[in-house]
Amino acid sequence: MRTATPPPVAPAGDHHDLAVVLFAVIVLVTLGITFWAGRRRGGGADDFYAGGRDFTPLQNGFALSGDYLSAASFLGVAGLIALFGYDGVLYSIGFLVAWLVVLMLVAELVRNAGRYTLADVLALRLRRRKVRAAAGGASVVVTLFYLVAQMVGAGSLVALLLGTNSAEARTWTIVAVGGLMIVYVTVGGMRATTWIQIVKAFLLVAGSVLLTVLLLVRFHGDVAELMRQAAQHSGAGQRYLEPGLKYGKSFTSRLDFFSLGLALVLGTAGLPHILSRFYTVPTARAARRSTMWAIGLVGGFYLMAIALGLGATALVGSAEVRHANAAGNTAVPLLALVLGGGNGSTGGVVLFAVISAIAFATILAVVAGLTLASSAAFAHDIWAGAWRGRPRRRRGARGERRARGRRALVPASRRARGGADAATGTAAERTEDGAPATTERQEVLVARIAAVGIGAVAIVLSLFAQQLNVAFLVGLAFAVAASANLPVLLYSLFWRRFTPRGAVWSVYGGLLPAVLLVVFSPVVSGTKVALFPGVDFHWFPLENPGLVSIPLGFLAGWIGTLTSPEPADPDRYAELEVRALTGAGAA
């Protein structure tokens, strides 16, 4: 079997022009989809947040897999496998197993019980502004972590494509991606985002199939030889194919691995941009079928990602992968260069450019979905549901007669909208005269403004995190989601005694420890690859906080419920249970 000769870290010469052209084509196609969808989009919140709820299970399954298969999957996971072998494979296993939790516990129930966001599910039985504010704030934090990962991946990819490791190239790439994601959300809403995800998922799977076929042809279908070559060029020998290269060096590293696995398996069910996808289909049955399509697509992709990571080590070499990008984020494009014929060959540069363009499309699509989810959480939950919503005051008989008189003046269509909003516990249900506290047009406008602000914050944070592996950054997002969102969601759906205080305590009891532990972990300071490598103020030994913060989220919700001064409302839980299980009254 032929032994690989490590190529230069990027294609050279005039072939940069081809790659730039393909990137431009990807941008133009996605912008075309955005403006096409923007012309078809109505002005209501239902269309902006849920795309009109008219996507088929197959379409939504592709969109779900497109949302999920991010830069962490295409770039980060393969890069970790290229650098750490067996330990890198563990990432892909955790990402895939997580979908079983989504399928069995939340997909249909969330579709029936909610309307646009996670907070809608909670507000159906826990009608408190504090609950909405807590859930909305946690969703914004989770999506920011995820956005940073995608934009860091974009910076690494474009810097490699241009043949430079300069910080300036990565910086301008991050800024450009941030600007594009703002345009996608503000102009096209959920309809445009969904179609971009569908196109991107198809391209991503097709590109992965192409690379995997070329890789297996190179090794004549001998997977054992592929693994032997990978071990030979890994710099670690047989240890590359065994557990412990990254997580087995000490007891702390083993705990870190367990913490990471826990976050990956439980975090998917709490990701806001994944939960919002279940509202784009008309029924709960369609949501379940969408999840099954997504499991098939995601499972097939991760099998190919394992092969591509091994191929990058075998044909490129771990040293060259690390030289191109210390975190391994460019392993797949480098493998494409070798499989196409090597540096300087037309086939190599074309395949390198095509795969890089697909990876760039992956990043653009995912950041659009994340930005939409975070802007929806801010506008629908925090602004309209918590801040603008006014709680009803107790009235005497005279006050009730006046209120009924004011409600009689409200048009029937407006009262109907208010009733629909009341079912989800939004601001409309809490006004004194029965009319919505905010109009849908106002809410959508705030969502667009929020997309701009959240995009700006994500750009700034990404500039500080350029040296971190994108899969690792996504692992942090999963940990925060599993700590803050999953406990309150499961308690609300399955625990009859759960109270508003328990919900607020559960969200903050998981969110705050997760964020604080990350701040005082080796991710931020104390190591060469930390956000601030020149200082050391870390005291928490683990890189992923899930092992501590996830149990704290469940514990805080339990304690908050037991100490609540008011008991749970059995009628509201019964309403939630009936709707979640049967879909009666669902949006």
Coordinates of C-alpha atoms in Angstrom, one line a residue:
M1 CA 0.0 0.0 0.0
R2 CA 1.2 3.4 -1.0
T3 CA 2.5 5.6 1.9
A4 CA 1.2 9.2 1.9
T5 CA 3.5 12.1 1.5
P6 CA 2.2 15.0 3.5
P7 CA 1.3 17.9 1.2
P8 CA 1.6 21.6 1.8
V9 CA -1.1 23.0 4.0
A10 CA -3.0 24.8 1.3
P11 CA -3.2 25.0 -2.5
A12 CA -0.9 27.4 -4.1
G13 CA -0.8 29.7 -7.1
D14 CA -3.7 31.0 -9.2
H15 CA -6.0 28.3 -8.1
H16 CA -7.1 30.5 -5.3
D17 CA -9.4 32.2 -7.8
L18 CA -11.4 29.1 -8.3
A19 CA -12.1 28.7 -4.6
V20 CA -13.0 32.3 -4.3
V21 CA -15.5 32.0 -7.2
L22 CA -17.1 28.9 -5.6
F23 CA -17.5 30.8 -2.3
A24 CA -19.1 33.6 -4.1
V25 CA -21.5 31.2 -5.8
I26 CA -22.5 29.8 -2.5
V27 CA -23.1 33.3 -1.1
L28 CA -25.2 34.3 -4.1
V29 CA -27.3 31.2 -4.1
T30 CA -28.1 31.6 -0.4
L31 CA -28.9 35.2 -0.8
G32 CA -31.1 34.3 -3.8
I33 CA -33.0 31.9 -1.6
T34 CA -33.3 34.5 1.1
F35 CA -34.8 37.2 -1.1
W36 CA -37.1 34.6 -2.9
A37 CA -38.4 33.4 0.5
G38 CA -38.6 37.0 1.7
R39 CA -41.1 37.9 -1.1
R40 CA -43.2 34.9 -0.3
R41 CA -43.2 35.6 3.5
G42 CA -46.2 37.1 5.2
G43 CA -45.9 39.8 7.8
G44 CA -47.0 37.7 10.8
A45 CA -45.0 36.0 13.5
D46 CA -46.3 32.6 12.5
D47 CA -44.5 32.9 9.1
F48 CA -41.4 34.6 10.5
Y49 CA -40.8 32.1 13.3
A50 CA -42.3 28.9 11.9
G51 CA -42.2 29.3 8.1
G52 CA -46.0 29.0 7.9
R53 CA -45.9 25.4 9.3
D54 CA -46.3 23.9 5.9
F55 CA -43.0 21.9 5.4
T56 CA -43.2 18.2 4.9
P57 CA -41.5 15.6 7.2
L58 CA -38.8 14.9 4.6
Q59 CA -38.1 18.6 4.0
N60 CA -38.0 19.3 7.8
G61 CA -35.8 16.2 8.3
F62 CA -33.2 17.6 5.9
A63 CA -33.5 21.0 7.6
L64 CA -33.1 19.4 11.0
S65 CA -30.0 17.5 9.9
G66 CA -28.8 20.7 8.3
D67 CA -29.2 22.6 11.5
Y68 CA -27.4 19.9 13.5
L69 CA -24.6 19.0 11.1
S70 CA -22.7 22.1 11.7
A71 CA -19.0 23.2 11.3
A72 CA -18.4 21.1 14.4
S73 CA -19.5 18.0 12.5
F74 CA -17.9 18.6 9.2
L75 CA -14.7 20.3 10.4
G76 CA -14.3 19.8 14.1
V77 CA -15.2 16.1 14.6
A78 CA -13.1 14.9 11.6
G79 CA -10.3 17.2 12.9
L80 CA -10.4 15.6 16.4
I81 CA -10.4 12.1 14.9
A82 CA -7.4 13.2 12.7
L83 CA -5.5 14.4 15.8
F84 CA -6.7 12.0 18.6
G85 CA -8.1 8.9 16.8
Y86 CA -10.3 6.8 19.0
D87 CA -11.0 9.6 21.5
G88 CA -12.1 11.8 18.6
V89 CA -14.6 9.2 17.5
L90 CA -16.3 9.5 20.9
Y91 CA -17.6 13.0 19.8
S92 CA -19.5 11.5 16.8
I93 CA -21.1 8.8 19.0
G94 CA -22.3 11.4 21.5
F95 CA -23.8 13.6 18.8
L96 CA -25.7 10.6 17.3
V97 CA -27.0 9.0 20.5
A98 CA -28.4 12.4 21.5
W99 CA -31.1 12.1 18.8
L100 CA -32.6 9.1 20.5
V101 CA -33.4 11.3 23.5
V102 CA -35.0 13.9 21.2
L103 CA -37.1 11.2 19.4
M104 CA -38.3 9.4 22.6
L105 CA -38.8 12.3 25.0
V106 CA -39.5 15.7 23.4
A107 CA -40.2 15.8 19.6
E108 CA -44.0 15.2 19.5
L109 CA -44.6 16.7 23.0
V110 CA -42.8 19.9 22.2
R111 CA -44.6 20.3 18.9
N112 CA -48.0 19.9 20.5
A113 CA -47.4 22.0 23.6
G114 CA -45.5 25.0 22.2
R115 CA -45.9 27.5 19.5
Y116 CA -42.5 29.1 18.6
T117 CA -40.0 28.6 21.4
L118 CA -39.1 26.5 24.4
A119 CA -40.7 29.1 26.7
D120 CA -44.1 28.5 25.1
V121 CA -44.1 25.0 26.4
L122 CA -43.3 26.2 29.9
A123 CA -45.8 29.0 29.8
L124 CA -48.7 26.7 29.0
R125 CA -48.8 25.6 32.6
L126 CA -46.4 28.1 34.3
R127 CA -47.8 31.4 33.3
R128 CA -45.3 33.7 34.8
R129 CA -43.2 36.4 33.2
K130 CA -40.1 35.3 35.2
V131 CA -40.4 31.9 33.7
R132 CA -40.4 33.3 30.1
A133 CA -37.5 35.7 30.9
A134 CA -35.4 32.9 32.3
A135 CA -36.1 30.5 29.5
G136 CA -35.6 33.2 26.8
G137 CA -32.3 34.3 28.4
A138 CA -30.9 30.8 28.6
S139 CA -31.8 30.2 24.9
V140 CA -29.9 33.3 23.9
V141 CA -26.8 32.2 25.8
V142 CA -26.8 28.7 24.3
T143 CA -27.2 30.0 20.8
L144 CA -24.3 32.5 21.3
F145 CA -22.0 29.7 22.3
Y146 CA -23.0 27.8 19.2
L147 CA -22.7 30.8 17.0
V148 CA -19.1 31.4 18.1
A149 CA -18.2 27.8 17.1
Q150 CA -19.6 28.2 13.6
M151 CA -17.9 31.5 13.0
V152 CA -14.5 30.3 14.3
G153 CA -14.8 27.5 11.8
A154 CA -15.5 29.9 9.0
G155 CA -12.4 32.0 9.9
S156 CA -10.2 28.9 9.8
L157 CA -11.6 27.6 6.6
V158 CA -11.3 30.8 4.6
A159 CA -7.8 31.5 5.9
L160 CA -6.7 28.1 4.7
L161 CA -8.4 28.7 1.3
L162 CA -6.5 31.9 0.8
G163 CA -3.3 30.3 1.8
T164 CA -2.7 32.4 4.8
N165 CA -2.7 32.0 8.6
S166 CA -3.0 35.7 9.2
A167 CA -5.4 36.8 11.9
E168 CA -6.6 39.6 9.6
A169 CA -8.0 37.1 7.1
R170 CA -9.9 35.2 9.8
T171 CA -11.2 38.4 11.3
W172 CA -12.7 39.7 8.1
T173 CA -14.2 36.3 7.4
I174 CA -15.9 36.3 10.8
V175 CA -17.3 39.8 10.2
A176 CA -18.5 38.8 6.7
V177 CA -20.3 35.7 8.0
G178 CA -21.9 37.7 10.8
G179 CA -23.2 40.2 8.3
L180 CA -24.6 37.5 6.0
M181 CA -26.4 35.7 8.9
I182 CA -28.1 39.0 9.8
V183 CA -29.3 39.4 6.2
Y184 CA -30.7 35.8 6.1
V185 CA -32.7 36.2 9.3
T186 CA -34.0 39.8 8.9
V187 CA -35.0 39.3 5.2
G188 CA -36.1 35.7 4.9
G189 CA -37.1 34.5 8.4
M190 CA -37.7 30.8 9.0
R191 CA -38.8 30.0 5.4
A192 CA -35.6 31.2 3.9
T193 CA -33.5 29.6 6.7
T194 CA -35.3 26.2 6.2
W195 CA -34.6 26.1 2.5
I196 CA -31.0 27.1 3.0
Q197 CA -30.7 24.3 5.5
I198 CA -32.2 21.8 3.0
V199 CA -29.9 22.8 0.2
K200 CA -26.9 22.8 2.5
A201 CA -27.8 19.3 4.0
F202 CA -28.0 17.8 0.5
L203 CA -24.6 19.4 -0.5
L204 CA -23.0 18.3 2.8
V205 CA -24.1 14.6 2.5
A206 CA -23.2 14.5 -1.2
G207 CA -19.8 16.0 -0.6
S208 CA -19.2 13.5 2.3
V209 CA -20.2 10.6 0.1
L210 CA -17.9 11.7 -2.7
L211 CA -14.9 12.0 -0.3
T212 CA -15.7 8.7 1.4
V213 CA -15.9 6.8 -2.0
L214 CA -12.6 8.3 -3.2
L215 CA -11.0 7.4 0.1
L216 CA -12.1 3.8 0.0
V217 CA -11.1 3.6 -3.6
R218 CA -7.6 4.8 -2.6
F219 CA -7.3 2.0 -0.1
H220 CA -9.1 -0.6 -2.4
G221 CA -11.9 -0.9 0.2
D222 CA -9.5 -2.2 2.9
V223 CA -10.6 -0.4 6.0
A224 CA -8.0 -2.2 8.1
E225 CA -5.2 -0.8 6.0
L226 CA -6.7 2.6 6.3
M227 CA -6.6 2.3 10.1
R228 CA -3.0 1.0 10.0
Q229 CA -1.9 3.9 7.8
A230 CA -3.7 6.4 10.1
A231 CA -1.9 5.0 13.1
Q232 CA 1.5 5.1 11.3
H233 CA 1.1 8.8 10.4
S234 CA -0.5 9.9 13.6
G235 CA 2.7 10.3 15.5
A236 CA 1.3 8.2 18.3
G237 CA 1.5 4.7 16.8
Q238 CA -1.0 2.1 18.0
R239 CA -2.2 4.4 20.8
Y240 CA -4.0 6.4 18.1
L241 CA -6.5 3.5 17.7
E242 CA -6.9 3.0 21.5
P243 CA -8.8 5.0 24.2
G244 CA -6.9 7.6 26.1
L245 CA -4.8 9.6 23.7
K246 CA -6.7 12.8 24.7
Y247 CA -8.9 11.8 27.7
G248 CA -6.9 9.0 29.3
K249 CA -3.8 10.8 30.6
S250 CA -5.2 11.4 34.1
F251 CA -8.2 10.9 36.3
T252 CA -9.2 14.6 35.5
S253 CA -9.1 13.9 31.8
R254 CA -11.4 10.9 32.2
L255 CA -13.8 12.9 34.2
D256 CA -13.7 15.5 31.4
F257 CA -14.6 12.9 28.9
F258 CA -17.6 11.7 31.0
S259 CA -18.7 15.3 31.4
L260 CA -18.4 15.9 27.6
G261 CA -20.4 12.7 26.8
L262 CA -23.1 13.7 29.2
A263 CA -23.4 17.1 27.7
L264 CA -23.5 15.8 24.1
V265 CA -26.2 13.1 24.8
L266 CA -28.5 15.4 26.8
G267 CA -27.8 18.7 25.2
T268 CA -29.5 18.2 21.8
A269 CA -33.0 18.1 23.4
G270 CA -32.4 21.5 24.9
L271 CA -31.0 23.3 21.8
P272 CA -33.3 26.2 20.9
H273 CA -32.7 26.0 17.2
I274 CA -33.5 22.3 17.1
L275 CA -36.6 22.7 19.2
S276 CA -37.9 25.5 17.0
R277 CA -37.7 23.2 13.9
F278 CA -40.6 21.1 15.3
Y279 CA -42.9 24.0 14.8
T280 CA -42.3 24.2 11.0
V281 CA -44.4 21.1 10.3
P282 CA -48.2 20.9 10.6
T283 CA -48.6 18.0 13.1
A284 CA -46.8 16.2 15.9
R285 CA -46.7 13.0 13.7
A286 CA -44.9 15.0 11.1
A287 CA -42.4 16.2 13.8
R288 CA -41.7 12.6 14.8
R289 CA -41.2 11.6 11.2
S290 CA -38.9 14.5 10.7
T291 CA -36.8 13.3 13.6
M292 CA -36.6 9.9 12.1
W293 CA -35.4 11.3 8.8
A294 CA -32.8 13.4 10.7
I295 CA -31.5 10.4 12.6
G296 CA -30.9 8.5 9.3
L297 CA -29.1 11.4 7.7
V298 CA -27.1 12.3 10.8
G299 CA -26.1 8.6 11.5
G300 CA -24.9 8.1 7.9
F301 CA -23.0 11.4 8.0
Y302 CA -21.1 10.5 11.2
L303 CA -20.1 7.1 9.9
M304 CA -18.5 9.0 6.9
A305 CA -17.0 11.6 9.3
I306 CA -15.1 8.8 11.1
A307 CA -13.7 7.5 7.8
L308 CA -12.7 11.0 6.7
G309 CA -10.9 11.7 10.0
L310 CA -8.9 8.5 9.6
G311 CA -8.2 9.3 6.0
A312 CA -6.9 12.8 6.9
T313 CA -4.4 11.2 9.3
A314 CA -3.4 8.4 6.9
L315 CA -3.0 10.6 3.8
V316 CA -2.1 14.0 5.2
G317 CA -0.6 13.2 8.6
S318 CA -1.5 14.5 12.1
A319 CA 1.5 16.8 12.1
E320 CA 0.4 18.6 8.8
V321 CA -3.2 18.8 10.0
R322 CA -2.0 20.4 13.2
H323 CA 0.3 22.7 11.3
A324 CA -2.5 24.0 9.1
N325 CA -4.7 24.6 12.1
A326 CA -3.8 23.8 15.7
A327 CA -7.3 22.5 16.5
G328 CA -7.6 20.3 13.4
N329 CA -10.5 22.3 11.9
T330 CA -9.1 22.0 8.3
A331 CA -8.5 18.3 8.2
V332 CA -11.3 17.5 5.7
P333 CA -10.3 20.2 3.1
L334 CA -6.7 19.0 3.2
L335 CA -7.9 15.4 2.7
A336 CA -9.9 16.6 -0.3
L337 CA -6.7 18.2 -1.8
V338 CA -4.9 14.9 -1.6
L339 CA -7.7 12.7 -2.9
G340 CA -8.1 15.0 -5.9
G341 CA -4.5 14.5 -7.0
G342 CA -2.4 16.6 -4.6
N343 CA -1.2 20.1 -4.4
G344 CA -0.6 21.7 -7.9
S345 CA -3.0 19.3 -9.7
T346 CA -6.2 20.6 -11.2
G347 CA -8.3 17.8 -9.6
G348 CA -6.8 18.4 -6.2
V349 CA -7.5 22.1 -6.2
V350 CA -11.0 21.7 -7.7
L351 CA -12.0 19.1 -5.1
F352 CA -10.4 21.2 -2.3
A353 CA -12.4 24.2 -3.4
V354 CA -15.6 22.3 -3.7
I355 CA -15.4 20.8 -0.3
S356 CA -14.3 24.1 1.2
A357 CA -17.3 25.8 -0.4
I358 CA -19.7 23.1 1.0
A359 CA -18.2 23.6 4.5
F360 CA -18.7 27.3 4.1
A361 CA -22.3 26.7 3.0
T362 CA -22.7 24.6 6.2
I363 CA -21.5 27.4 8.4
L364 CA -23.7 30.0 6.7
A365 CA -26.8 27.8 7.0
V366 CA -26.3 26.9 10.7
V367 CA -25.5 30.5 11.8
A368 CA -28.8 31.6 10.1
G369 CA -30.8 29.0 12.1
L370 CA -29.0 30.0 15.4
T371 CA -29.5 33.7 14.9
L372 CA -33.2 33.1 14.1
A373 CA -33.7 31.0 17.3
S374 CA -31.9 33.6 19.5
S375 CA -33.8 36.5 18.0
A376 CA -37.1 34.7 18.5
A377 CA -36.2 33.9 22.1
F378 CA -35.4 37.6 22.7
A379 CA -38.4 39.1 20.9
H380 CA -41.1 36.5 21.7
D381 CA -40.1 35.5 25.2
I382 CA -38.1 38.3 26.8
W383 CA -39.6 41.4 25.1
A384 CA -43.2 40.5 24.2
G385 CA -43.8 37.8 26.8
A386 CA -41.9 39.1 29.9
W387 CA -41.1 42.8 29.6
R388 CA -44.2 44.1 27.7
G389 CA -46.6 41.6 29.2
R390 CA -48.6 43.2 32.1
P391 CA -50.1 40.8 34.7
R392 CA -53.8 41.0 35.3
R393 CA -54.8 42.8 38.5
R394 CA -57.6 41.5 40.7
R395 CA -60.7 43.5 40.1
G396 CA -64.0 43.9 41.9
A397 CA -67.4 43.3 40.3
R398 CA -67.4 46.9 38.9
G399 CA -63.9 46.5 37.4
E400 CA -65.0 43.2 35.8
R401 CA -68.0 44.9 34.1
R402 CA -65.7 47.7 32.8
A403 CA -63.2 45.1 31.4
R404 CA -66.0 43.2 29.7
G405 CA -67.2 46.4 28.1
R406 CA -63.7 47.2 26.8
R407 CA -63.4 43.7 25.4
A408 CA -66.6 44.0 23.6
L409 CA -65.1 46.9 21.6
V410 CA -62.3 44.7 20.4
P411 CA -62.9 43.2 16.9
A412 CA -63.7 39.5 16.9
S413 CA -60.6 38.6 14.8
R414 CA -58.4 40.4 17.3
R415 CA -60.0 38.6 20.2
A416 CA -59.4 35.3 18.4
R417 CA -55.7 36.1 18.1
G418 CA -55.6 37.0 21.7
G419 CA -57.2 33.7 22.6
A420 CA -54.6 31.8 20.6
D421 CA -51.8 33.7 22.3
A422 CA -53.5 32.9 25.7
A423 CA -53.1 29.2 25.0
T424 CA -49.3 29.6 25.1
G425 CA -49.2 32.1 27.9
T426 CA -47.8 35.0 25.9
A427 CA -48.3 38.7 26.6
A428 CA -51.7 38.8 25.0
E429 CA -53.2 36.6 27.8
R430 CA -51.9 38.9 30.5
T431 CA -53.3 42.3 29.5
E432 CA -56.1 43.8 31.5
D433 CA -58.5 44.4 28.6
G434 CA -58.0 41.1 26.7
A435 CA -56.2 42.7 23.8
P436 CA -52.6 41.8 22.9
A437 CA -49.9 43.9 24.7
T438 CA -47.9 43.9 21.5
T439 CA -48.8 43.3 17.8
E440 CA -47.2 40.6 15.7
R441 CA -45.7 43.3 13.5
Q442 CA -44.0 44.9 16.5
E443 CA -42.7 41.6 17.7
V444 CA -41.2 40.7 14.3
L445 CA -39.6 44.1 14.1
V446 CA -38.0 43.6 17.5
A447 CA -36.8 40.1 16.4
R448 CA -35.1 41.6 13.3
I449 CA -33.4 44.2 15.5
A450 CA -32.4 41.5 18.0
A451 CA -30.8 39.6 15.1
V452 CA -28.5 42.5 14.4
G453 CA -27.5 42.9 18.0
I454 CA -26.9 39.2 18.6
G455 CA -24.9 39.0 15.4
A456 CA -22.7 41.8 16.6
V457 CA -22.1 40.1 20.0
A458 CA -21.3 36.8 18.3
I459 CA -18.7 38.5 16.0
V460 CA -16.9 40.1 18.9
L461 CA -16.8 36.8 20.9
S462 CA -15.6 34.8 17.9
L463 CA -12.6 37.1 17.5
F464 CA -11.3 35.9 20.9
A465 CA -11.9 32.2 20.3
Q466 CA -10.2 31.6 17.0
Q467 CA -7.7 29.1 18.3
L468 CA -10.3 26.7 19.8
N469 CA -11.6 23.6 18.1
V470 CA -15.1 24.1 16.8
A471 CA -16.3 20.7 18.0
F472 CA -15.1 21.6 21.5
L473 CA -16.9 24.9 21.5
V474 CA -20.1 23.2 20.4
G475 CA -19.6 20.8 23.3
L476 CA -19.7 23.8 25.7
A477 CA -23.0 24.9 24.0
F478 CA -24.4 21.5 24.5
A479 CA -23.4 21.6 28.2
V480 CA -25.2 24.9 28.8
A481 CA -28.3 23.6 26.9
A482 CA -28.4 20.4 28.9
S483 CA -27.9 22.3 32.2
A484 CA -30.4 25.2 31.7
N485 CA -33.0 24.0 29.2
L486 CA -33.4 20.3 29.5
P487 CA -34.2 20.0 33.2
V488 CA -37.0 22.6 33.1
L489 CA -38.4 21.1 29.9
L490 CA -38.6 17.6 31.4
Y491 CA -39.9 18.8 34.7
S492 CA -42.6 20.8 33.0
L493 CA -43.7 17.9 30.7
F494 CA -43.6 15.1 33.2
W495 CA -43.7 16.3 36.8
R496 CA -47.2 17.2 38.0
R497 CA -46.0 19.1 41.1
F498 CA -43.6 21.4 39.2
T499 CA -44.1 25.1 40.0
P500 CA -43.1 28.5 38.5
R501 CA -40.4 28.9 41.2
G502 CA -39.0 25.5 40.4
A503 CA -38.9 26.5 36.7
V504 CA -37.0 29.7 37.4
W505 CA -34.6 28.0 39.8
S506 CA -34.0 25.2 37.4
V507 CA -33.0 27.5 34.5
Y508 CA -30.7 29.7 36.5
G509 CA -29.5 26.8 38.7
G510 CA -28.1 25.2 35.6
L511 CA -27.2 28.2 33.5
L512 CA -25.2 30.2 36.0
P513 CA -23.0 27.3 37.2
A514 CA -22.4 26.2 33.6
V515 CA -21.3 29.7 32.5
L516 CA -19.2 30.4 35.6
L517 CA -17.5 27.1 35.5
V518 CA -16.5 27.7 31.9
V519 CA -15.1 31.1 32.8
F520 CA -12.9 29.6 35.5
S521 CA -11.9 26.5 33.5
P522 CA -8.8 25.8 31.4
V523 CA -10.8 26.9 28.3
V524 CA -10.5 30.6 29.3
S525 CA -7.1 30.8 31.0
G526 CA -4.1 28.8 32.2
T527 CA -3.3 26.9 29.0
K528 CA -1.6 27.7 25.7
V529 CA -4.8 27.2 23.7
A530 CA -7.1 29.1 26.1
L531 CA -8.9 32.3 25.2
F532 CA -6.5 34.3 27.4
P533 CA -3.3 32.2 27.3
G534 CA -1.2 34.9 29.1
V535 CA -3.1 34.7 32.4
D536 CA -4.2 32.0 34.7
F537 CA -7.2 32.4 37.0
H538 CA -8.8 29.0 36.4
W539 CA -9.7 26.8 39.4
F540 CA -12.2 24.4 37.9
P541 CA -10.2 21.5 36.4
L542 CA -12.6 20.3 33.8
E543 CA -12.9 21.8 30.3
N544 CA -16.6 20.8 30.0
P545 CA -18.9 21.8 33.0
G546 CA -21.7 19.3 32.2
L547 CA -20.8 16.8 34.9
V548 CA -21.5 19.5 37.6
S549 CA -23.9 21.9 36.0
I550 CA -26.4 19.4 34.6
P551 CA -27.2 17.8 38.0
L552 CA -27.3 21.3 39.6
G553 CA -30.0 22.3 37.1
F554 CA -32.2 19.3 38.1
L555 CA -31.4 19.8 41.8
A556 CA -32.3 23.5 41.7
G557 CA -35.7 22.8 40.0
W558 CA -36.5 20.1 42.6
I559 CA -35.6 22.3 45.6
G560 CA -37.4 25.3 44.1
T561 CA -40.6 23.3 43.7
L562 CA -40.4 21.8 47.2
T563 CA -39.9 25.3 48.8
S564 CA -42.5 27.1 46.6
P565 CA -45.1 29.0 48.6
E566 CA -47.9 28.1 46.1
P567 CA -48.7 24.6 44.9
A568 CA -48.8 23.5 41.3
D569 CA -52.0 24.1 39.4
P570 CA -53.5 20.7 38.6
D571 CA -55.8 22.0 35.9
R572 CA -53.0 23.6 33.9
Y573 CA -50.9 20.5 34.1
A574 CA -53.9 18.5 32.9
E575 CA -54.3 21.0 30.0
L576 CA -50.6 20.6 29.1
E577 CA -50.8 16.8 29.4
V578 CA -53.8 16.5 27.1
R579 CA -52.4 18.9 24.5
A580 CA -48.9 17.3 24.5
L581 CA -50.3 13.8 24.1
T582 CA -53.2 14.4 21.8
G583 CA -52.4 17.7 20.0
A584 CA -55.9 19.0 20.9
G585 CA -55.7 22.8 20.7
A586 CA -52.1 22.9 19.3
A587 CA -51.0 25.7 17.1

